[in-house]
Structures are given as structure tokens and as C-alpha cells.
Amino acid sequence: NAGVTQNPKFQVLKTGQSMTLQCAQDMNHNSMYWYRQDPGMGLRLIYYSASEGTTDKGEVPNGYNVSRLNKREFSLRLESAAPSQTSVYFCASSRGGSGNTIYFGEGSWLTVV
Amino acid sequence: TQLLEQSPQFLSIQEGENLTVYCNSSSVFSSLQWYRQEPGEGPVLLVTVVTGGEVKKLKRLTFQFGDARKDSSLHITAAQPGDTGLYLCAGATGNQFYFGTGTSLTVIP
């Protein structure tokens, strides 16, 4: 079972460059999320999509945009990368409802130089 | 402000010892999950607890959800080096998930 897949796994960007992180889930989940994980900061929510056609800001949305392309796919875009965006990015999804559980992809390591 | 506080933040123990990790909040959650994350990988779900007072066992791991659904604990019996990793708790309210900062566990052979 693929679960949540994200690409690329590793990327090095120069300051000011743009890029898009791709994410897809095959669990027919309604909700999808993008988190970043930094040492000592835990997982912080960037954006989420509660259902197809909707997106909402999370805790740290500045410098990012998202697109819920369809129920399966949720992409994260950095328009003008900054060194502060060096981080590990995780896409996740959940079904919603009682006993809601969130499932993660394997992560994307992004370095901005 | 961290909605979920985990303690301890770091834990280093000898193989065979027991340990407990705590996840506390002043907020009520509809469910709470525990994850283990190993270096270079994403968090992997260990368990979801839904009912206040619920206790779930997964081999040597015992998870408890507080009666008021505000806190949880993870107890590991006879820890093994394979238990080494970052343990994260996450509380769910609706479609939102709130994560603790994690407990980094090292089990020394």
C-alpha cells in the first residue's frame, strides 16, 4: 500500500528560486496537510485542506502556497525560497470523523542556500 | 504556546528498563495518536485512542487516554534498542491535529 507519497525526497535550492512539492494519497481521505519539522520546534502546520476544493492557513503559512488539485493530490509551492525555509516537509492525510487519524508521507528534505 | 506538552523531552535508558512518556494538555481531544519517528523518515502511527480512560496494548507498549481526554501516556516495558526513536503524540479536534514536540528515546544495549 502506497499511502501518502511525496516528491521530491531531497532538493537544494538557491535563494529566490521557486519549487513545488508534490503529494498524493491513495486512501480516499478527505483532508490533507503540509507540515514542516525543524529541530526543537516539532511539527508545525503550514496549510491544510479539509476537503477537495478548500484550503486554509495553518500556523506558519507565510512564503508558501498550496493547491488541492483533486481529492488525491495536494501540492505545496515555494514562490521565492529563503534560507529560513530550509526544513523537512511532511505531507499527511486523514479521513475525518470519529477516531480521526493522520498518516504521513516519508518527508522531503529541502535546503535553501 | 504548545497545545500539547510532552515529557520528558529526552530519555536515555539501558536495555531492559521500563519507561513512561507523558502527553498533557488543557484541551479536550476527540482522539489522540502516538507516533514513532526514526531519523530520515516520516512519523509512523503506533496507536489511536478515542475513548476517555481507554487503554491499548501493542506488545510491550501500553497506551492510556486520560478520563477527560486531555492527556495520554505511553509506557514501554523492557525497552529494547529497536525502540529508539522520536515519540510524538498528536491530539485531534475535528480536522485539526496538534502535535507535541516529541520525546527522543535512546535505548542503550
CSV table of C-alpha atoms in Angstrom, one decimal, chain A residues 22-97:
chain,number,residue,atom,x,y,z
A,22,GLN,CA,4.0,17.1,-4.8
A,23,CYS,CA,1.9,14.9,-2.6
A,24,ALA,CA,-0.6,12.2,-3.4
A,25,GLN,CA,-2.6,9.8,-1.2
A,26,ASP,CA,-4.4,6.7,-2.2
A,27,MET,CA,-6.6,6.2,0.9
A,28,ASN,CA,-9.5,8.2,-0.3
A,29,HIS,CA,-9.0,10.7,2.5
A,30,ASN,CA,-10.9,13.9,2.6
A,31,SER,CA,-8.3,16.0,4.4
A,32,MET,CA,-4.7,16.7,3.5
A,33,TYR,CA,-1.9,18.7,5.3
A,34,TRP,CA,1.5,20.1,4.8
A,35,TYR,CA,3.8,20.3,7.9
A,36,ARG,CA,7.4,21.4,8.4
A,37,GLN,CA,9.6,19.9,11.0
A,38,ASP,CA,12.5,21.7,12.5
A,39,PRO,CA,14.8,20.8,15.4
A,40,GLY,CA,13.3,21.7,18.7
A,41,MET,CA,10.1,23.1,17.0
A,42,GLY,CA,8.2,19.9,16.4
A,43,LEU,CA,5.7,19.6,13.6
A,44,ARG,CA,4.2,22.9,12.5
A,45,LEU,CA,1.2,23.1,10.2
A,46,ILE,CA,1.7,25.2,7.1
A,47,TYR,CA,-1.5,24.7,5.2
A,48,TYR,CA,-4.3,22.2,5.2
A,49,SER,CA,-7.2,21.2,3.0
A,50,ALA,CA,-10.2,19.9,4.9
A,51,SER,CA,-11.9,18.7,1.7
A,52,GLU,CA,-11.4,18.9,-2.0
A,53,GLY,CA,-11.8,22.5,-3.1
A,54,THR,CA,-10.9,24.1,0.2
A,55,THR,CA,-7.6,25.2,1.7
A,56,ASP,CA,-6.8,27.0,4.9
A,57,LYS,CA,-3.7,28.5,6.5
A,58,GLY,CA,-2.0,26.8,9.4
A,59,GLU,CA,0.4,28.1,11.9
A,60,VAL,CA,3.3,29.1,9.5
A,61,PRO,CA,1.8,29.8,6.1
A,62,ASN,CA,4.0,32.8,5.1
A,63,GLY,CA,6.1,32.2,2.0
A,64,TYR,CA,4.0,29.2,0.9
A,65,ASN,CA,1.0,28.5,-1.4
A,66,VAL,CA,-0.9,25.3,-1.8
A,67,SER,CA,-3.2,23.7,-4.4
A,68,ARG,CA,-5.7,20.9,-3.8
A,69,LEU,CA,-5.6,19.6,-7.3
A,70,ASN,CA,-8.2,16.9,-6.7
A,71,LYS,CA,-9.1,14.6,-3.8
A,72,ARG,CA,-5.8,12.7,-4.2
A,73,GLU,CA,-3.3,15.5,-4.7
A,74,PHE,CA,-2.2,18.4,-2.6
A,75,SER,CA,0.9,20.4,-3.6
A,76,LEU,CA,3.0,23.0,-1.7
A,77,ARG,CA,4.7,25.8,-3.6
A,78,LEU,CA,7.6,28.0,-2.5
A,79,GLU,CA,7.5,31.0,-4.8
A,80,SER,CA,10.8,32.6,-3.7
A,81,ALA,CA,12.7,30.3,-1.5
A,82,ALA,CA,14.5,31.7,1.6
A,83,PRO,CA,17.1,30.1,3.8
A,84,SER,CA,14.6,30.1,6.7
A,85,GLN,CA,12.6,27.6,4.6
A,86,THR,CA,15.3,25.0,4.9
A,87,SER,CA,13.4,22.2,6.7
A,88,VAL,CA,11.9,18.8,6.4
A,89,TYR,CA,8.4,18.9,4.9
A,90,PHE,CA,5.8,16.3,5.5
A,91,CYS,CA,2.6,15.8,3.7
A,92,ALA,CA,-0.2,14.0,5.5
A,93,SER,CA,-3.8,13.0,5.1
A,94,SER,CA,-6.8,12.0,7.3
A,95,ARG,CA,-10.2,10.6,6.7
A,96,GLY,CA,-12.0,12.8,9.2
A,97,GLY,CA,-14.7,11.9,11.7
